[in-house]
Amino acid sequence: MKYGTRTGNPAKARTQCTIVGIYENGQLTTSAREIDKASKGYLKKIIKRGDIKGKSAQTLVLHDVPNVNATRVMLVGMGSAETIDAARYTVIARAVITQLKAVNAKNSLCCLPEIGIPGKDLGWKITRLIEQFESGLYQFTEMKGSPPENDSEMESLDLLVAEREEQELANAAIGTASALTAGIKLTKDLGNLPGNICTPTYLADKAKQLASEYASITTKIVEEKEMERLGMGAFMSVTRGSDQPGKLIIMKYKGGKPKDAPHVIVGKGITFDTGGISLKPGAGMHEMIYDMCGAASVFGAMVAVAEQQLPMNVIGVVAAAENMPSGDASRPGDIVTTMSGQTVEILNTDAEGRLVLCDALTYIDQFNPATVVDIATLTGACIIALGNHATAMYANDEGVAEDLTAAGEDSLDRVWRMPLWEDYQAQINSPFADMANIGGREAGSITAACFLARYTKKYRWAHLDVAGTAFRGSGPAKGATGRPVPLLVEYLNRQLD
Ligand code: BES
Ligand code: MN
Ligand code: ZN
């Protein structure tokens, strides 16, 4: 959808649908008041009749409102004006796009930027509106044999802002929001692609494509031969069971001064996780096409950052491999040497994410990162702990933890900090090697993070376990969510100050 801005009296706007908010107790918003005035009390009459009470996210579409130029007026409930907050605002935005899809208005005007939200400015509101609208419009159609019937005729949506000065600000916000939603869309598309298409080679090609599309991005692919030479025994132990060659993908975005230390984001890119010889049960295994959602979020964040032309240096790293059982696959009990020199006893080949990540996290030492954030669908235990709402966050640095927490609260793509205490480290000790790759049933997400912590001592680092938040594996809402791209982009923006 194309977004723009508009000022003036909404009652005069010629649109196929003008969207205005009303509060719970029948109290009108500024735009609703204008429309009510023009229509000589028509809105008040409808509200009095009780068709809409203004409850949060309630909608009612009115046609041919007297003396109003819009063919339709959509009333949207805001709930009570006293309690409206950021979270509710996004829920309302989602309800608006759902209703707008139903009426299929070619062009519309949304008056919701005027709604006051404590602590949030116009830019924030516009970002959330566009994020929710694009999310509501998203469909994954790449794998359909015949192009799906285009049932949507929606072309453009204008946002109503108060005055000319606000308009400039709003147009800039549309730009940054569109950069963000472009990133989110790429993350969803990559996540939703099946394992037979989205292979490590596919991801490497995607990175090369970004480098050709953006002058600010360069790409390097570390092939298996080089990994062997670098001593990446952990990464190699995962990819050896697959016929698909593994790839370590490096994408460098240069927006800052050459000397500025880069912020590095590292994604787990297991393009399909069978579990390997520690094979997963068949039911639900298809969900493991999503085991590269961390990698997909790195791609999405890189696109958003490049589109926003952030004046900083960012390096995106993707550890791409397929975890398969085969005659050459790793066995439970195997011991491998990582690039760091530490040895790992592989007690379960299904704990493969940490194995590809530990070598990637060692590889990036050479970049002297300002901060490092890795993103991984790492453990089922994370879903048991936090469900689908919060991403688990672990950090060896208070500043990084605080920035991620604040970025999550602001973007509503939230994290919850988990302990990385030394106490848990004992669970992954091994009598034969320097460590084991699993730590038992208890605190599974924490011990996975403890494993990674042994490879990230040289820099400020955080780990995001997005197993519960990056996708819905089945059901009606199945699909990649695009998380944690909003979080990452907000986090990186906060590193500018
Ligand atoms: N990719 C999985 C984790 C996962 C499970 C992500 C469900 C999303 C949804 C990971 O590679 C894995 O298999 N982890 C094991 C670790 C265990 C063997 C210590 C798990 O969580 O069971
Ligand atoms: Mn696994
Ligand atoms: Zn996995």
XYZ file of C-alpha atoms and ligand atoms in Angstrom:
521
model
C 0.000 0.000 0.000
C 1.115 3.568 -0.703
C 1.131 5.886 2.291
C 0.890 9.667 2.334
C -0.198 12.509 4.571
C -2.980 15.032 4.476
C -4.078 18.004 6.557
C -7.363 19.840 6.949
C -10.937 18.964 7.769
C -11.568 15.219 7.389
C -15.221 15.851 6.563
C -14.055 17.490 3.318
C -11.720 14.672 2.241
C -12.855 12.797 -0.846
C -11.976 9.185 -0.015
C -13.549 5.762 -0.247
C -13.163 5.389 3.508
C -12.298 7.832 6.259
C -11.311 6.242 9.552
C -12.029 8.100 12.786
C -11.797 7.088 16.422
C -14.444 7.356 19.121
C -13.895 6.853 22.829
C -15.814 4.522 25.069
C -18.160 6.925 26.796
C -19.354 8.388 23.513
C -16.677 11.075 23.665
C -15.592 12.032 20.134
C -12.044 12.488 18.879
C -11.208 15.736 17.056
C -11.831 14.232 13.615
C -15.020 12.487 14.708
C -16.244 15.827 16.027
C -15.600 17.466 12.632
C -17.539 14.756 10.854
C -20.321 14.907 13.408
C -20.507 18.661 12.954
C -20.608 18.486 9.165
C -23.274 15.787 9.286
C -25.321 17.684 11.845
C -24.993 15.202 14.664
C -25.199 12.012 12.604
C -22.383 10.256 14.469
C -23.800 11.123 17.884
C -27.147 9.757 16.768
C -25.616 6.440 15.678
C -23.629 6.183 18.899
C -26.735 6.923 20.956
C -28.587 4.186 19.115
C -25.993 1.827 20.564
C -24.598 0.289 17.362
C -21.086 1.122 18.532
C -20.035 1.805 22.078
C -16.456 2.827 21.422
C -15.008 -0.248 23.084
C -11.396 -0.872 22.126
C -11.000 -2.141 18.520
C -14.750 -2.178 17.839
C -15.536 -0.973 14.288
C -18.610 0.214 12.410
C -18.693 1.257 8.755
C -21.200 3.970 7.829
C -22.147 4.762 4.236
C -23.091 8.110 2.726
C -22.823 10.132 5.904
C -24.664 13.403 5.151
C -22.478 16.357 4.046
C -19.313 14.302 4.255
C -17.289 13.777 1.069
C -16.046 10.293 1.959
C -18.194 7.456 0.602
C -17.661 5.572 3.853
C -16.793 6.539 7.408
C -15.289 3.841 9.600
C -15.800 4.439 13.307
C -13.184 2.758 15.480
C -13.468 2.264 19.219
C -10.530 3.555 21.269
C -11.731 2.371 24.651
C -11.445 4.919 27.408
C -9.367 8.029 26.702
C -7.849 7.838 30.193
C -6.376 4.364 29.792
C -5.382 4.207 26.123
C -1.774 3.097 25.782
C 0.770 1.913 23.240
C -0.282 -1.731 23.278
C -3.943 -0.912 22.787
C -3.133 1.478 19.955
C -1.519 -1.332 17.953
C -4.454 -3.675 18.615
C -6.776 -0.953 17.286
C -4.577 -0.452 14.211
C -4.870 -4.170 13.498
C -8.669 -4.036 13.782
C -8.732 -1.113 11.339
C -6.858 -2.984 8.612
C -9.011 -6.084 9.080
C -12.155 -4.007 8.576
C -10.611 -1.992 5.742
C -9.792 -5.192 3.877
C -13.438 -6.178 4.162
C -14.695 -2.964 2.558
C -11.841 -2.949 0.055
C -11.554 0.825 -0.244
C -9.155 1.868 -3.007
C -8.039 4.919 -1.094
C -8.642 5.916 2.476
C -7.845 8.470 5.125
C -6.854 7.424 8.616
C -7.319 10.018 11.354
C -5.743 7.968 14.135
C -2.394 9.855 14.294
C -4.284 12.469 16.350
C -4.941 10.044 19.211
C -2.853 10.950 22.254
C -0.750 8.080 23.611
C 1.237 8.771 26.790
C 4.960 8.957 26.052
C 4.631 8.379 22.305
C 5.178 10.918 19.542
C 3.760 11.213 16.051
C 6.620 9.224 14.505
C 5.947 6.312 16.836
C 2.234 6.290 16.039
C 2.815 6.387 12.289
C 5.357 3.583 12.538
C 2.950 1.354 14.476
C 0.032 2.105 12.143
C 2.028 1.217 9.031
C 3.569 -1.812 10.727
C 0.118 -3.161 11.660
C -1.446 -2.295 8.306
C 1.319 -4.036 6.358
C 1.188 -6.987 8.691
C -2.563 -7.291 8.170
C -2.124 -7.139 4.401
C 0.736 -9.661 4.276
C 0.211 -12.888 2.389
C 2.778 -15.511 1.481
C 2.048 -16.249 -2.163
C 5.482 -17.142 -3.543
C 4.746 -20.849 -3.650
C 1.259 -20.710 -5.161
C 1.076 -22.396 -8.585
C -1.276 -19.835 -10.030
C -1.165 -16.307 -8.714
C -3.935 -15.953 -6.120
C -6.872 -13.850 -7.186
C -6.054 -10.321 -6.189
C -9.033 -9.679 -3.990
C -7.650 -6.441 -2.626
C -8.075 -3.212 -4.535
C -6.625 -1.054 -1.781
C -4.021 1.228 -3.267
C -3.342 4.121 -0.954
C -3.903 5.344 2.553
C -3.338 8.867 3.806
C -2.648 9.740 7.401
C -4.294 12.862 8.731
C -1.930 15.214 10.573
C -2.607 18.521 12.247
C -0.535 21.158 10.482
C 2.045 21.637 7.798
C 5.000 21.302 10.214
C 3.693 17.994 11.404
C 3.357 16.887 7.831
C 7.096 16.975 7.215
C 7.716 14.959 10.338
C 4.999 12.526 9.338
C 6.379 12.051 5.836
C 9.795 11.273 7.293
C 8.168 8.772 9.650
C 6.454 7.101 6.691
C 9.907 6.691 5.153
C 11.448 5.009 8.198
C 8.346 2.906 8.763
C 8.390 1.714 5.161
C 12.049 0.746 5.557
C 11.095 -1.271 8.616
C 8.142 -2.990 6.954
C 10.272 -3.848 3.903
C 12.631 -5.627 6.302
C 9.794 -7.378 8.112
C 8.348 -8.579 4.818
C 11.663 -10.062 3.709
C 12.018 -11.791 7.085
C 8.544 -13.322 6.760
C 9.074 -14.401 3.158
C 12.398 -16.097 3.933
C 10.942 -17.708 7.051
C 7.916 -19.069 5.211
C 9.867 -20.558 2.329
C 10.105 -24.354 2.631
C 13.331 -26.224 3.290
C 13.632 -27.544 -0.266
C 13.778 -24.002 -1.645
C 15.348 -22.007 1.169
C 18.669 -23.840 1.471
C 21.948 -22.374 2.748
C 22.859 -21.712 -0.900
C 19.569 -19.860 -1.383
C 20.353 -17.657 1.609
C 23.870 -16.985 0.324
C 22.403 -15.957 -3.046
C 19.961 -13.678 -1.242
C 22.876 -11.976 0.503
C 24.638 -11.475 -2.833
C 21.422 -10.023 -4.198
C 21.281 -7.486 -1.336
C 24.839 -6.488 -2.106
C 23.897 -5.787 -5.698
C 20.764 -3.868 -4.692
C 22.405 -1.679 -2.041
C 25.676 0.128 -2.685
C 26.120 0.328 1.110
C 26.160 -3.491 1.523
C 28.950 -5.897 0.619
C 28.744 -9.656 0.991
C 31.242 -12.409 1.617
C 30.439 -16.108 1.779
C 32.676 -18.393 3.819
C 32.456 -21.812 2.124
C 32.964 -25.171 3.837
C 36.549 -25.465 2.574
C 37.466 -22.234 4.341
C 35.548 -23.312 7.442
C 37.659 -26.448 7.592
C 40.775 -24.310 7.286
C 39.555 -22.014 10.061
C 38.948 -24.998 12.322
C 35.181 -24.596 12.582
C 34.681 -28.150 13.785
C 31.354 -27.414 15.465
C 29.748 -25.812 12.422
C 31.118 -28.597 10.208
C 29.761 -31.281 12.542
C 26.226 -30.040 11.787
C 26.484 -29.471 8.045
C 28.375 -32.714 7.291
C 25.188 -34.793 7.432
C 23.556 -32.777 4.670
C 24.020 -32.812 0.900
C 23.457 -29.062 0.997
C 26.741 -27.228 1.581
C 26.757 -24.998 4.657
C 27.485 -21.289 4.277
C 28.690 -18.633 6.679
C 27.261 -15.461 5.218
C 28.740 -12.043 6.037
C 26.880 -8.883 5.043
C 28.620 -5.594 5.791
C 26.617 -2.407 5.853
C 28.753 0.737 5.792
C 26.863 3.831 6.865
C 29.300 5.145 9.473
C 32.913 6.239 9.421
C 35.393 3.527 8.426
C 36.799 3.522 11.959
C 33.432 3.185 13.741
C 33.276 -0.202 15.456
C 30.447 -2.213 13.884
C 27.397 -3.589 15.611
C 27.171 -7.246 14.675
C 23.991 -9.296 14.444
C 24.304 -13.061 14.043
C 21.428 -15.321 12.989
C 20.879 -19.048 13.338
C 20.132 -20.250 9.822
C 19.231 -23.933 10.072
C 17.227 -24.179 6.852
C 15.715 -27.439 8.073
C 16.228 -29.142 11.420
C 15.442 -32.852 11.401
C 17.383 -33.232 14.638
C 20.053 -35.248 12.821
C 20.778 -38.727 14.198
C 18.934 -37.601 17.369
C 15.950 -37.494 15.023
C 12.912 -35.431 15.914
C 9.475 -37.098 16.026
C 7.634 -36.918 12.683
C 4.551 -35.050 13.858
C 5.298 -31.367 13.764
C 8.716 -31.775 12.182
C 7.579 -29.583 9.276
C 7.703 -26.632 11.697
C 11.462 -26.824 11.451
C 11.401 -24.956 8.139
C 11.307 -22.017 10.552
C 14.631 -22.879 12.166
C 16.251 -20.154 10.071
C 14.055 -17.346 11.412
C 16.985 -15.840 13.320
C 18.883 -15.642 10.029
C 15.805 -14.222 8.305
C 15.632 -11.462 10.919
C 19.257 -10.569 10.188
C 18.387 -10.164 6.503
C 15.333 -8.092 7.404
C 17.256 -5.839 9.780
C 19.995 -5.298 7.164
C 17.413 -4.207 4.597
C 15.723 -1.859 7.081
C 19.054 -0.338 8.114
C 20.152 0.113 4.489
C 16.786 1.628 3.542
C 16.973 3.974 6.538
C 20.604 4.766 5.621
C 21.584 4.711 9.288
C 24.904 6.496 9.874
C 26.566 3.520 11.513
C 28.324 0.290 10.596
C 26.390 -2.946 10.928
C 27.563 -6.446 10.080
C 24.967 -9.166 9.572
C 26.194 -12.737 9.901
C 24.184 -15.838 9.048
C 25.234 -19.349 10.039
C 23.396 -21.359 7.381
C 23.296 -25.147 7.404
C 20.863 -28.026 7.198
C 20.660 -30.568 10.033
C 20.134 -33.999 8.465
C 20.767 -37.621 9.432
C 23.000 -39.509 7.005
C 25.819 -42.024 6.889
C 28.238 -39.171 7.405
C 26.235 -37.273 10.019
C 27.587 -36.604 13.500
C 26.841 -39.273 16.097
C 25.752 -38.650 19.668
C 28.971 -38.940 21.656
C 31.177 -37.403 18.974
C 33.684 -34.842 20.206
C 34.618 -31.906 17.974
C 37.003 -28.973 18.241
C 35.517 -25.512 17.748
C 37.246 -22.553 16.089
C 37.908 -21.195 19.591
C 39.948 -24.304 20.413
C 37.446 -25.478 23.011
C 36.151 -29.013 22.499
C 32.495 -30.094 22.579
C 30.973 -33.467 23.294
C 27.861 -33.698 21.089
C 25.448 -35.599 23.316
C 22.454 -34.679 21.187
C 22.701 -33.805 17.501
C 19.400 -31.921 17.803
C 21.141 -29.214 19.844
C 22.729 -28.029 16.585
C 21.962 -24.308 16.712
C 24.558 -23.623 19.376
C 27.084 -25.637 17.357
C 26.808 -23.495 14.236
C 26.535 -20.310 16.286
C 29.592 -20.855 18.482
C 31.922 -20.888 15.478
C 30.178 -17.893 13.904
C 30.537 -16.032 17.221
C 34.249 -16.826 17.277
C 34.691 -15.821 13.634
C 33.351 -12.307 14.297
C 36.081 -11.516 16.862
C 38.108 -10.109 13.935
C 35.563 -7.296 13.446
C 36.182 -5.831 16.938
C 32.445 -5.369 17.402
C 30.938 -2.518 19.417
C 28.169 -4.934 20.398
C 26.980 -8.360 19.257
C 23.425 -9.684 19.271
C 22.676 -13.209 18.145
C 19.170 -14.299 17.209
C 18.153 -17.955 17.220
C 15.182 -20.306 17.344
C 17.354 -22.124 19.816
C 15.250 -24.120 22.268
C 11.802 -25.592 22.769
C 12.376 -24.900 26.462
C 12.204 -21.183 25.709
C 8.621 -21.625 24.490
C 7.750 -23.498 27.676
C 9.205 -20.663 29.763
C 7.848 -17.583 27.991
C 5.275 -18.740 25.442
C 4.756 -16.697 22.294
C 4.877 -13.185 23.713
C 8.366 -12.435 24.938
C 11.696 -13.222 23.355
C 14.174 -14.613 25.893
C 17.149 -12.294 26.260
C 20.515 -13.102 27.824
C 23.382 -10.649 28.078
C 26.909 -10.364 29.426
C 26.633 -6.565 29.452
C 24.187 -4.357 31.353
C 24.113 -1.608 28.705
C 23.217 -3.999 25.891
C 20.553 -5.619 28.079
C 19.050 -2.249 28.964
C 19.020 -1.074 25.343
C 17.348 -4.262 24.165
C 14.770 -4.071 26.946
C 13.979 -0.431 26.127
C 13.909 -1.116 22.369
C 11.524 -3.990 22.979
C 9.174 -1.905 25.115
C 9.133 0.886 22.549
C 8.555 -1.313 19.502
C 6.288 -3.665 21.480
C 8.548 -6.459 20.197
C 9.443 -7.297 23.749
C 12.187 -9.278 25.443
C 12.385 -10.707 28.940
C 15.807 -10.980 30.496
C 16.822 -14.401 31.734
C 19.702 -15.315 34.074
C 23.111 -16.172 32.740
C 24.494 -17.049 36.161
C 27.636 -19.040 36.591
C 25.541 -21.505 38.648
C 23.975 -22.910 35.475
C 27.318 -23.467 33.742
C 27.954 -26.727 35.613
C 25.075 -28.361 33.744
C 27.038 -28.365 30.480
C 30.318 -29.613 31.905
C 31.638 -32.805 30.334
C 34.087 -35.296 31.804
C 35.633 -35.931 28.371
C 35.509 -32.593 26.522
C 35.581 -28.921 27.542
C 31.799 -28.908 27.472
C 28.751 -30.861 26.359
C 26.235 -29.456 23.898
C 23.254 -30.147 26.178
C 22.609 -29.502 29.840
C 19.694 -31.759 30.674
C 15.974 -31.110 30.878
C 16.072 -28.329 33.426
C 16.513 -24.705 32.320
C 17.074 -25.719 28.692
C 16.997 -22.212 27.250
C 19.405 -20.985 29.931
C 21.966 -23.750 29.455
C 21.893 -23.137 25.691
C 22.714 -19.488 26.403
C 25.434 -20.606 28.848
C 26.990 -22.594 26.019
C 27.105 -19.519 23.765
C 28.441 -17.399 26.641
C 31.605 -19.501 26.558
C 32.331 -18.136 23.065
C 31.431 -14.481 23.556
C 33.721 -13.343 26.354
C 35.654 -10.858 24.217
C 32.817 -8.455 23.443
C 29.567 -6.956 24.720
C 26.965 -9.523 23.763
C 23.335 -10.511 24.008
C 21.543 -13.645 22.876
C 17.884 -13.670 21.788
C 16.052 -16.994 21.873
C 13.155 -16.386 19.468
C 11.819 -19.973 19.335
C 8.448 -18.778 20.670
C 8.183 -15.411 18.944
C 9.577 -15.687 15.402
C 6.845 -17.920 13.970
C 3.627 -19.842 14.482
C 4.367 -23.360 13.297
C 0.826 -24.489 12.598
C -2.794 -23.442 12.922
C -4.773 -20.731 11.162
C -2.235 -18.004 11.908
C 0.692 -20.173 10.746
C 3.655 -18.243 9.467
C 6.705 -16.192 10.283
C 5.901 -13.145 12.428
C 8.760 -10.903 11.323
C 9.986 -10.689 14.902
C 12.441 -9.576 16.170
C 13.089 -7.154 13.275
C 11.271 -4.219 14.956
C 13.314 -4.867 18.103
C 16.642 -5.087 16.248
C 16.018 -1.970 14.170
C 15.012 0.025 17.248
C 18.033 -1.341 19.135
C 20.404 -0.280 16.340
C 18.791 3.172 16.143
C 19.462 3.557 19.854
C 23.183 2.897 19.320
C 23.407 6.125 17.295
C 23.152 8.495 20.284
N 15.322 -25.704 16.526
C 15.175 -26.386 17.749
C 14.441 -25.577 18.815
C 13.007 -25.269 18.516
C 12.004 -26.136 18.900
C 12.685 -24.082 17.911
C 10.690 -25.818 18.637
C 11.378 -23.774 17.645
C 10.377 -24.625 17.998
C 16.543 -26.733 18.302
O 17.524 -27.009 17.372
C 16.367 -27.977 19.118
O 16.053 -28.988 18.562
N 16.574 -27.845 20.423
C 16.430 -28.932 21.307
C 17.575 -28.870 22.284
C 17.693 -30.074 23.156
C 18.112 -31.266 22.332
C 18.706 -29.787 24.226
C 15.099 -28.790 22.024
O 14.694 -27.671 22.321
O 14.450 -29.805 22.246
Mn 17.565 -29.055 16.784
Zn 17.292 -26.156 15.557
